[in-house]
mmCIF file with all atom_site columns, C-alpha atoms in Angstrom:
data_model
loop_
_atom_site.group_PDB
_atom_site.id
_atom_site.type_symbol
_atom_site.label_atom_id
_atom_site.label_alt_id
_atom_site.label_comp_id
_atom_site.label_asym_id
_atom_site.label_entity_id
_atom_site.label_seq_id
_atom_site.pdbx_PDB_ins_code
_atom_site.Cartn_x
_atom_site.Cartn_y
_atom_site.Cartn_z
_atom_site.occupancy
_atom_site.B_iso_or_equiv
_atom_site.pdbx_formal_charge
_atom_site.auth_seq_id
_atom_site.auth_comp_id
_atom_site.auth_asym_id
_atom_site.auth_atom_id
_atom_site.pdbx_PDB_model_num
ATOM 1   C CA . MET A 1 1   ? -21.169 38.995 -28.560 1.00 79.00 ? 1   MET A CA 1
ATOM 2   C CA . THR A 1 2   ? -21.598 42.537 -27.313 1.00 87.00 ? 2   THR A CA 1
ATOM 3   C CA . ASN A 1 3   ? -24.969 44.193 -26.898 1.00 89.00 ? 3   ASN A CA 1
ATOM 4   C CA . GLU A 1 4   ? -24.320 46.352 -29.969 1.00 90.00 ? 4   GLU A CA 1
ATOM 5   C CA . GLN A 1 5   ? -23.569 43.276 -32.069 1.00 90.00 ? 5   GLN A CA 1
ATOM 6   C CA . ILE A 1 6   ? -26.746 41.576 -30.845 1.00 91.00 ? 6   ILE A CA 1
ATOM 7   C CA . LEU A 1 7   ? -28.796 44.677 -31.722 1.00 92.00 ? 7   LEU A CA 1
ATOM 8   C CA . ALA A 1 8   ? -27.116 44.927 -35.145 1.00 90.00 ? 8   ALA A CA 1
ATOM 9   C CA . ALA A 1 9   ? -27.760 41.228 -35.881 1.00 89.00 ? 9   ALA A CA 1
ATOM 10  C CA . CYS A 1 10  ? -31.416 41.548 -34.864 1.00 90.00 ? 10  CYS A CA 1
ATOM 11  C CA . ARG A 1 11  ? -31.854 44.734 -36.902 1.00 88.00 ? 11  ARG A CA 1
ATOM 12  C CA . SER A 1 12  ? -30.422 43.193 -40.066 1.00 85.00 ? 12  SER A CA 1
ATOM 13  C CA . ASN A 1 13  ? -32.587 40.098 -39.589 1.00 83.00 ? 13  ASN A CA 1
ATOM 14  C CA . TRP A 1 14  ? -35.713 42.225 -39.148 1.00 83.00 ? 14  TRP A CA 1
ATOM 15  C CA . GLU A 1 15  ? -34.881 44.381 -42.173 1.00 78.00 ? 15  GLU A CA 1
ATOM 16  C CA . TYR A 1 16  ? -34.443 41.235 -44.229 1.00 73.00 ? 16  TYR A CA 1
ATOM 17  C CA . ARG A 1 17  ? -37.793 39.889 -43.028 1.00 73.00 ? 17  ARG A CA 1
ATOM 18  C CA . GLY A 1 18  ? -39.614 43.119 -43.891 1.00 69.00 ? 18  GLY A CA 1
ATOM 19  C CA . VAL A 1 19  ? -40.578 44.272 -40.395 1.00 77.00 ? 19  VAL A CA 1
ATOM 20  C CA . ALA A 1 20  ? -41.931 47.835 -40.612 1.00 74.00 ? 20  ALA A CA 1
ATOM 21  C CA . ASP A 1 21  ? -39.598 50.644 -39.505 1.00 76.00 ? 21  ASP A CA 1
ATOM 22  C CA . ALA A 1 22  ? -41.777 51.753 -36.612 1.00 77.00 ? 22  ALA A CA 1
ATOM 23  C CA . ALA A 1 23  ? -42.152 48.214 -35.286 1.00 82.00 ? 23  ALA A CA 1
ATOM 24  C CA . MET A 1 24  ? -38.431 47.646 -35.721 1.00 86.00 ? 24  MET A CA 1
ATOM 25  C CA . ARG A 1 25  ? -37.537 50.763 -33.716 1.00 87.00 ? 25  ARG A CA 1
ATOM 26  C CA . GLU A 1 26  ? -39.934 49.682 -30.972 1.00 89.00 ? 26  GLU A CA 1
ATOM 27  C CA . MET A 1 27  ? -38.453 46.182 -30.914 1.00 91.00 ? 27  MET A CA 1
ATOM 28  C CA . LEU A 1 28  ? -34.887 47.535 -30.832 1.00 92.00 ? 28  LEU A CA 1
ATOM 29  C CA . ASP A 1 29  ? -35.723 49.890 -27.968 1.00 92.00 ? 29  ASP A CA 1
ATOM 30  C CA . GLU A 1 30  ? -37.319 47.069 -25.989 1.00 92.00 ? 30  GLU A CA 1
ATOM 31  C CA . LEU A 1 31  ? -34.436 44.677 -26.657 1.00 93.00 ? 31  LEU A CA 1
ATOM 32  C CA . SER A 1 32  ? -31.892 47.364 -25.793 1.00 93.00 ? 32  SER A CA 1
ATOM 33  C CA . ALA A 1 33  ? -33.630 47.970 -22.450 1.00 93.00 ? 33  ALA A CA 1
ATOM 34  C CA . HIS A 1 34  ? -33.629 44.234 -21.693 1.00 92.00 ? 34  HIS A CA 1
ATOM 35  C CA . LEU A 1 35  ? -29.941 43.961 -22.599 1.00 92.00 ? 35  LEU A CA 1
ATOM 36  C CA . GLU A 1 36  ? -29.038 46.929 -20.394 1.00 92.00 ? 36  GLU A CA 1
ATOM 37  C CA . ASP A 1 37  ? -31.021 45.478 -17.488 1.00 92.00 ? 37  ASP A CA 1
ATOM 38  C CA . ALA A 1 38  ? -29.252 42.134 -17.923 1.00 90.00 ? 38  ALA A CA 1
ATOM 39  C CA . GLN A 1 39  ? -25.855 43.843 -18.050 1.00 91.00 ? 39  GLN A CA 1
ATOM 40  C CA . ALA A 1 40  ? -26.658 45.793 -14.874 1.00 92.00 ? 40  ALA A CA 1
ATOM 41  C CA . ALA A 1 41  ? -27.580 42.481 -13.193 1.00 92.00 ? 41  ALA A CA 1
ATOM 42  C CA . GLY A 1 42  ? -24.251 40.945 -14.264 1.00 91.00 ? 42  GLY A CA 1
ATOM 43  C CA . ARG A 1 43  ? -25.649 38.751 -17.050 1.00 91.00 ? 43  ARG A CA 1
ATOM 44  C CA . THR A 1 44  ? -24.636 38.620 -20.704 1.00 88.00 ? 44  THR A CA 1
ATOM 45  C CA . GLY A 1 45  ? -26.661 39.336 -23.808 1.00 87.00 ? 45  GLY A CA 1
ATOM 46  C CA . HIS A 1 46  ? -26.852 35.614 -24.538 1.00 87.00 ? 46  HIS A CA 1
ATOM 47  C CA . ASP A 1 47  ? -28.776 35.171 -21.303 1.00 89.00 ? 47  ASP A CA 1
ATOM 48  C CA . VAL A 1 48  ? -31.466 37.421 -22.796 1.00 89.00 ? 48  VAL A CA 1
ATOM 49  C CA . VAL A 1 49  ? -31.585 36.198 -26.420 1.00 91.00 ? 49  VAL A CA 1
ATOM 50  C CA . GLY A 1 50  ? -30.255 32.669 -26.067 1.00 89.00 ? 50  GLY A CA 1
ATOM 51  C CA . PRO A 1 51  ? -27.360 31.012 -27.884 1.00 89.00 ? 51  PRO A CA 1
ATOM 52  C CA . ASP A 1 52  ? -28.668 31.720 -31.421 1.00 88.00 ? 52  ASP A CA 1
ATOM 53  C CA . VAL A 1 53  ? -29.312 35.425 -32.005 1.00 89.00 ? 53  VAL A CA 1
ATOM 54  C CA . ARG A 1 54  ? -30.652 34.874 -35.527 1.00 87.00 ? 54  ARG A CA 1
ATOM 55  C CA . ALA A 1 55  ? -33.215 32.328 -34.335 1.00 86.00 ? 55  ALA A CA 1
ATOM 56  C CA . PHE A 1 56  ? -34.316 34.749 -31.597 1.00 89.00 ? 56  PHE A CA 1
ATOM 57  C CA . ALA A 1 57  ? -34.692 37.599 -34.091 1.00 88.00 ? 57  ALA A CA 1
ATOM 58  C CA . ALA A 1 58  ? -36.532 35.377 -36.586 1.00 84.00 ? 58  ALA A CA 1
ATOM 59  C CA . ALA A 1 59  ? -38.989 34.162 -33.944 1.00 86.00 ? 59  ALA A CA 1
ATOM 60  C CA . TRP A 1 60  ? -39.716 37.708 -32.803 1.00 86.00 ? 60  TRP A CA 1
ATOM 61  C CA . ALA A 1 61  ? -40.137 38.891 -36.404 1.00 82.00 ? 61  ALA A CA 1
ATOM 62  C CA . ARG A 1 62  ? -42.600 36.078 -37.148 1.00 79.00 ? 62  ARG A CA 1
ATOM 63  C CA . GLU A 1 63  ? -44.546 37.083 -34.071 1.00 80.00 ? 63  GLU A CA 1
ATOM 64  C CA . ARG A 1 64  ? -44.658 40.769 -35.058 1.00 76.00 ? 64  ARG A CA 1
ATOM 65  C CA . ALA A 1 65  ? -45.134 40.381 -38.813 1.00 67.00 ? 65  ALA A CA 1
ATOM 66  C CA . PRO A 1 66  ? -46.794 37.110 -39.904 1.00 69.00 ? 66  PRO A CA 1
ATOM 67  C CA . PHE A 1 67  ? -45.810 35.588 -43.242 1.00 69.00 ? 67  PHE A CA 1
ATOM 68  C CA . ALA A 1 68  ? -49.083 36.514 -44.963 1.00 74.00 ? 68  ALA A CA 1
ATOM 69  C CA . ARG A 1 69  ? -48.606 40.201 -44.116 1.00 73.00 ? 69  ARG A CA 1
ATOM 70  C CA . ARG A 1 70  ? -44.958 40.159 -45.249 1.00 67.00 ? 70  ARG A CA 1
ATOM 71  C CA . ALA A 1 71  ? -45.913 38.384 -48.488 1.00 72.00 ? 71  ALA A CA 1
ATOM 72  C CA . LEU A 1 72  ? -48.590 40.988 -49.268 1.00 79.00 ? 72  LEU A CA 1
ATOM 73  C CA . ARG A 1 73  ? -46.139 43.821 -48.618 1.00 77.00 ? 73  ARG A CA 1
ATOM 74  C CA . THR A 1 74  ? -43.532 42.168 -50.863 1.00 73.00 ? 74  THR A CA 1
ATOM 75  C CA . LEU A 1 75  ? -46.110 41.700 -53.615 1.00 80.00 ? 75  LEU A CA 1
ATOM 76  C CA . ALA A 1 76  ? -47.159 45.353 -53.303 1.00 85.00 ? 76  ALA A CA 1
ATOM 77  C CA . MET A 1 77  ? -43.500 46.398 -53.525 1.00 80.00 ? 77  MET A CA 1
ATOM 78  C CA . ALA A 1 78  ? -43.003 44.272 -56.652 1.00 80.00 ? 78  ALA A CA 1
ATOM 79  C CA . CYS A 1 79  ? -46.068 45.890 -58.259 1.00 87.00 ? 79  CYS A CA 1
ATOM 80  C CA . TYR A 1 80  ? -44.721 49.312 -57.284 1.00 89.00 ? 80  TYR A CA 1
ATOM 81  C CA . VAL A 1 81  ? -41.350 48.682 -58.943 1.00 83.00 ? 81  VAL A CA 1
ATOM 82  C CA . LEU A 1 82  ? -43.023 47.214 -62.017 1.00 87.00 ? 82  LEU A CA 1
ATOM 83  C CA . GLY A 1 83  ? -45.347 50.224 -62.212 1.00 91.00 ? 83  GLY A CA 1
ATOM 84  C CA . TRP A 1 84  ? -42.430 52.676 -62.214 1.00 91.00 ? 84  TRP A CA 1
ATOM 85  C CA . LEU A 1 85  ? -40.577 50.637 -64.838 1.00 87.00 ? 85  LEU A CA 1
ATOM 86  C CA . LEU A 1 86  ? -43.690 50.608 -66.989 1.00 90.00 ? 86  LEU A CA 1
ATOM 87  C CA . LEU A 1 87  ? -44.200 54.351 -66.531 1.00 92.00 ? 87  LEU A CA 1
ATOM 88  C CA . PHE A 1 88  ? -40.572 54.899 -67.524 1.00 92.00 ? 88  PHE A CA 1
ATOM 89  C CA . ALA A 1 89  ? -41.168 52.811 -70.684 1.00 88.00 ? 89  ALA A CA 1
ATOM 90  C CA . TYR A 1 90  ? -44.161 55.011 -71.584 1.00 92.00 ? 90  TYR A CA 1
ATOM 91  C CA . LEU A 1 91  ? -42.141 58.171 -71.097 1.00 93.00 ? 91  LEU A CA 1
ATOM 92  C CA . VAL A 1 92  ? -39.091 56.980 -73.026 1.00 91.00 ? 92  VAL A CA 1
ATOM 93  C CA . ARG A 1 93  ? -41.171 55.891 -76.012 1.00 89.00 ? 93  ARG A CA 1
ATOM 94  C CA . TRP A 1 94  ? -43.553 58.853 -75.632 1.00 91.00 ? 94  TRP A CA 1
ATOM 95  C CA . THR A 1 95  ? -46.602 56.654 -76.173 1.00 90.00 ? 95  THR A CA 1
ATOM 96  C CA . THR A 1 96  ? -49.778 55.584 -74.403 1.00 92.00 ? 96  THR A CA 1
ATOM 97  C CA . ARG A 1 97  ? -49.344 51.872 -75.184 1.00 93.00 ? 97  ARG A CA 1
ATOM 98  C CA . VAL A 1 98  ? -46.407 49.523 -74.601 1.00 91.00 ? 98  VAL A CA 1
ATOM 99  C CA . ASP A 1 99  ? -46.065 46.270 -76.503 1.00 91.00 ? 99  ASP A CA 1
ATOM 100 C CA . VAL A 1 100 ? -44.945 43.391 -74.289 1.00 90.00 ? 100 VAL A CA 1
ATOM 101 C CA . THR A 1 101 ? -42.800 40.820 -76.086 1.00 91.00 ? 101 THR A CA 1
ATOM 102 C CA . PRO A 1 102 ? -41.498 37.426 -74.877 1.00 92.00 ? 102 PRO A CA 1
ATOM 103 C CA . ASP A 1 103 ? -37.925 38.692 -74.641 1.00 90.00 ? 103 ASP A CA 1
ATOM 104 C CA . ARG A 1 104 ? -38.915 41.520 -72.277 1.00 88.00 ? 104 ARG A CA 1
ATOM 105 C CA . ILE A 1 105 ? -40.923 39.143 -70.105 1.00 90.00 ? 105 ILE A CA 1
ATOM 106 C CA . ALA A 1 106 ? -37.995 36.706 -69.952 1.00 90.00 ? 106 ALA A CA 1
ATOM 107 C CA . PHE A 1 107 ? -35.537 39.525 -69.170 1.00 88.00 ? 107 PHE A CA 1
ATOM 108 C CA . TRP A 1 108 ? -37.538 40.836 -66.210 1.00 85.00 ? 108 TRP A CA 1
ATOM 109 C CA . VAL A 1 109 ? -38.351 37.364 -64.882 1.00 88.00 ? 109 VAL A CA 1
ATOM 110 C CA . ALA A 1 110 ? -34.675 36.318 -65.055 1.00 87.00 ? 110 ALA A CA 1
ATOM 111 C CA . LEU A 1 111 ? -33.521 39.581 -63.507 1.00 82.00 ? 111 LEU A CA 1
ATOM 112 C CA . GLY A 1 112 ? -36.113 39.354 -60.728 1.00 78.00 ? 112 GLY A CA 1
ATOM 113 C CA . ALA A 1 113 ? -35.252 35.731 -59.957 1.00 80.00 ? 113 ALA A CA 1
ATOM 114 C CA . ALA A 1 114 ? -31.520 36.458 -59.897 1.00 80.00 ? 114 ALA A CA 1
ATOM 115 C CA . THR A 1 115 ? -32.037 39.519 -57.681 1.00 74.00 ? 115 THR A CA 1
ATOM 116 C CA . VAL A 1 116 ? -34.175 37.589 -55.200 1.00 70.00 ? 116 VAL A CA 1
ATOM 117 C CA . ALA A 1 117 ? -31.693 34.692 -55.144 1.00 73.00 ? 117 ALA A CA 1
ATOM 118 C CA . PHE A 1 118 ? -28.763 37.063 -54.605 1.00 70.00 ? 118 PHE A CA 1
ATOM 119 C CA . GLU A 1 119 ? -30.603 39.000 -51.906 1.00 64.00 ? 119 GLU A CA 1
ATOM 120 C CA . LEU A 1 120 ? -31.493 35.780 -50.082 1.00 59.00 ? 120 LEU A CA 1
ATOM 121 C CA . ARG A 1 121 ? -27.914 34.551 -50.289 1.00 60.00 ? 121 ARG A CA 1
ATOM 122 C CA . ARG A 1 122 ? -25.835 37.685 -49.747 1.00 57.00 ? 122 ARG A CA 1
ATOM 123 C CA . GLY A 1 123 ? -28.017 40.552 -48.548 1.00 56.00 ? 123 GLY A CA 1
ATOM 124 C CA . SER A 1 124 ? -28.736 43.842 -50.279 1.00 60.00 ? 124 SER A CA 1
ATOM 125 C CA . LEU A 1 125 ? -27.392 44.773 -53.696 1.00 64.00 ? 125 LEU A CA 1
ATOM 126 C CA . ARG A 1 126 ? -25.601 48.000 -54.467 1.00 70.00 ? 126 ARG A CA 1
ATOM 127 C CA . LEU A 1 127 ? -26.423 49.936 -57.644 1.00 68.00 ? 127 LEU A CA 1
ATOM 128 C CA . TYR A 1 128 ? -23.365 48.757 -59.571 1.00 75.00 ? 128 TYR A CA 1
ATOM 129 C CA . GLN A 1 129 ? -24.113 45.156 -58.543 1.00 75.00 ? 129 GLN A CA 1
ATOM 130 C CA . ARG A 1 130 ? -27.646 45.491 -59.915 1.00 71.00 ? 130 ARG A CA 1
ATOM 131 C CA . TRP A 1 131 ? -26.317 46.784 -63.231 1.00 73.00 ? 131 TRP A CA 1
ATOM 132 C CA . LEU A 1 132 ? -23.764 43.974 -63.355 1.00 83.00 ? 132 LEU A CA 1
ATOM 133 C CA . LEU A 1 133 ? -26.451 41.412 -62.516 1.00 77.00 ? 133 LEU A CA 1
ATOM 134 C CA . SER A 1 134 ? -28.686 42.735 -65.283 1.00 75.00 ? 134 SER A CA 1
ATOM 135 C CA . LEU A 1 135 ? -25.822 42.516 -67.794 1.00 80.00 ? 135 LEU A CA 1
ATOM 136 C CA . VAL A 1 136 ? -24.656 39.051 -66.725 1.00 88.00 ? 136 VAL A CA 1
ATOM 137 C CA . VAL A 1 137 ? -28.072 37.405 -66.234 1.00 86.00 ? 137 VAL A CA 1
ATOM 138 C CA . GLY A 1 138 ? -30.756 39.492 -67.915 1.00 85.00 ? 138 GLY A CA 1
ATOM 139 C CA . LEU A 1 139 ? -29.061 40.441 -71.180 1.00 87.00 ? 139 LEU A CA 1
ATOM 140 C CA . PRO A 1 140 ? -28.156 36.886 -72.286 1.00 91.00 ? 140 PRO A CA 1
ATOM 141 C CA . VAL A 1 141 ? -31.694 35.721 -71.479 1.00 90.00 ? 141 VAL A CA 1
ATOM 142 C CA . LEU A 1 142 ? -33.138 38.646 -73.440 1.00 89.00 ? 142 LEU A CA 1
ATOM 143 C CA . LEU A 1 143 ? -30.970 37.903 -76.477 1.00 91.00 ? 143 LEU A CA 1
ATOM 144 C CA . LEU A 1 144 ? -31.613 34.152 -76.345 1.00 92.00 ? 144 LEU A CA 1
ATOM 145 C CA . VAL A 1 145 ? -35.395 34.539 -76.130 1.00 92.00 ? 145 VAL A CA 1
ATOM 146 C CA . ARG A 1 146 ? -35.380 37.160 -78.884 1.00 90.00 ? 146 ARG A CA 1
ATOM 147 C CA . TRP A 1 147 ? -33.365 34.809 -81.081 1.00 91.00 ? 147 TRP A CA 1
ATOM 148 C CA . LEU A 1 148 ? -35.596 31.803 -80.304 1.00 90.00 ? 148 LEU A CA 1
ATOM 149 C CA . GLY A 1 149 ? -38.998 33.478 -80.055 1.00 82.00 ? 149 GLY A CA 1
ATOM 150 C CA . GLY A 1 150 ? -38.743 36.451 -82.348 1.00 81.00 ? 150 GLY A CA 1
ATOM 151 C CA . ASP A 1 151 ? -40.313 39.800 -81.585 1.00 81.00 ? 151 ASP A CA 1
ATOM 152 C CA . ALA A 1 152 ? -44.019 38.927 -81.646 1.00 89.00 ? 152 ALA A CA 1
ATOM 153 C CA . VAL A 1 153 ? -46.235 41.015 -79.356 1.00 91.00 ? 153 VAL A CA 1
ATOM 154 C CA . VAL A 1 154 ? -47.747 38.972 -76.519 1.00 91.00 ? 154 VAL A CA 1
ATOM 155 C CA . PHE A 1 155 ? -50.046 41.748 -75.316 1.00 92.00 ? 155 PHE A CA 1
ATOM 156 C CA . THR A 1 156 ? -50.273 45.531 -75.177 1.00 93.00 ? 156 THR A CA 1
ATOM 157 C CA . LEU A 1 157 ? -50.498 47.531 -71.954 1.00 92.00 ? 157 LEU A CA 1
ATOM 158 C CA . PRO A 1 158 ? -52.433 50.823 -71.925 1.00 94.00 ? 158 PRO A CA 1
ATOM 159 C CA . LEU A 1 159 ? -51.232 53.885 -70.026 1.00 92.00 ? 159 LEU A CA 1
ATOM 160 C CA . TRP A 1 160 ? -53.549 53.305 -67.060 1.00 94.00 ? 160 TRP A CA 1
ATOM 161 C CA . ALA A 1 161 ? -51.689 50.060 -66.206 1.00 94.00 ? 161 ALA A CA 1
ATOM 162 C CA . ALA A 1 162 ? -48.761 51.951 -64.617 1.00 92.00 ? 162 ALA A CA 1
ATOM 163 C CA . PRO A 1 163 ? -50.828 53.889 -62.028 1.00 94.00 ? 163 PRO A CA 1
ATOM 164 C CA . ALA A 1 164 ? -52.847 50.733 -61.344 1.00 95.00 ? 164 ALA A CA 1
ATOM 165 C CA . LEU A 1 165 ? -49.620 48.922 -60.450 1.00 93.00 ? 165 LEU A CA 1
ATOM 166 C CA . LEU A 1 166 ? -48.488 51.802 -58.221 1.00 93.00 ? 166 LEU A CA 1
ATOM 167 C CA . LEU A 1 167 ? -51.696 51.831 -56.148 1.00 94.00 ? 167 LEU A CA 1
ATOM 168 C CA . PRO A 1 168 ? -51.174 48.700 -53.978 1.00 92.00 ? 168 PRO A CA 1
ATOM 169 C CA . MET A 1 169 ? -48.127 50.287 -52.308 1.00 89.00 ? 169 MET A CA 1
ATOM 170 C CA . VAL A 1 170 ? -49.978 53.453 -51.227 1.00 91.00 ? 170 VAL A CA 1
ATOM 171 C CA . PRO A 1 171 ? -51.413 52.073 -47.938 1.00 89.00 ? 171 PRO A CA 1
ATOM 172 C CA . TYR A 1 172 ? -47.990 50.776 -46.883 1.00 83.00 ? 172 TYR A CA 1
ATOM 173 C CA . ALA A 1 173 ? -46.318 54.083 -47.706 1.00 84.00 ? 173 ALA A CA 1
ATOM 174 C CA . VAL A 1 174 ? -48.942 56.055 -45.773 1.00 87.00 ? 174 VAL A CA 1
ATOM 175 C CA . THR A 1 175 ? -48.578 53.723 -42.784 1.00 81.00 ? 175 THR A CA 1
ATOM 176 C CA . ASP A 1 176 ? -44.781 54.105 -42.796 1.00 77.00 ? 176 ASP A CA 1
ATOM 177 C CA . VAL A 1 177 ? -44.989 57.909 -43.015 1.00 81.00 ? 177 VAL A CA 1
ATOM 178 C CA . ARG A 1 178 ? -47.491 58.057 -40.150 1.00 81.00 ? 178 ARG A CA 1
ATOM 179 C CA . ALA A 1 179 ? -45.360 55.746 -38.021 1.00 71.00 ? 179 ALA A CA 1
ATOM 180 C CA . ARG A 1 180 ? -42.307 57.975 -38.565 1.00 73.00 ? 180 ARG A CA 1
ATOM 181 C CA . ARG A 1 181 ? -44.303 61.053 -37.559 1.00 79.00 ? 181 ARG A CA 1
ATOM 182 C CA . VAL A 1 182 ? -45.571 59.369 -34.395 1.00 73.00 ? 182 VAL A CA 1
ATOM 183 C CA . THR A 1 183 ? -42.095 58.368 -33.288 1.00 63.00 ? 183 THR A CA 1
ATOM 184 C CA . GLY A 1 184 ? -40.717 61.765 -34.315 1.00 61.00 ? 184 GLY A CA 1
ATOM 185 C CA . ARG A 1 185 ? -37.470 60.422 -35.681 1.00 55.00 ? 185 ARG A CA 1
ATOM 186 C CA . GLY A 1 186 ? -35.981 58.551 -38.590 1.00 51.00 ? 186 GLY A CA 1
ATOM 187 C CA . PRO A 1 187 ? -34.708 54.994 -38.560 1.00 51.00 ? 187 PRO A CA 1
ATOM 188 C CA . ARG A 1 188 ? -32.360 54.243 -35.702 1.00 51.00 ? 188 ARG A CA 1
ATOM 189 C CA . ARG A 1 189 ? -29.112 52.417 -36.384 1.00 49.00 ? 189 ARG A CA 1
ATOM 190 C CA . PRO A 1 190 ? -27.457 50.735 -33.380 1.00 49.00 ? 190 PRO A CA 1
#
């Protein structure tokens, strides 16, 4: 493996694990310096990272971003996405209350589970793949639950629910913006 391939493998592993952009750039710079030093000394990249690049990247990511922190960030991101979807529902219906029915709950749960499973298995989804996934997985679940459960209202969400769901992501967004300003550049791709 070349140094560029090692850096690319580590970067993709860290992106998957949710390491912050600023920390990722710092880690890539440090690893790149170590790889260049090893190359100048006549050693290979595997002498630096070991035989399994993914295991090396995973261990370093766990050290830099513990599971609890990554889980909180993922939960905040899920709330953020849900908040925007809810806000969109308010705007489309031009109302201050949205009725939540079993079929909508089942649709979003099925779509979320399929998206997470696909992301874990294959990597990131493109826009057309997300639309296809929602048609193949979410739509049949929506129709089946509507047919079985009817259209009874489970609960009603007021307008303030959307901003409340957007709030948990604010500290992470501010931290990312500040980290980009400190480094003075955007994300670096090896």
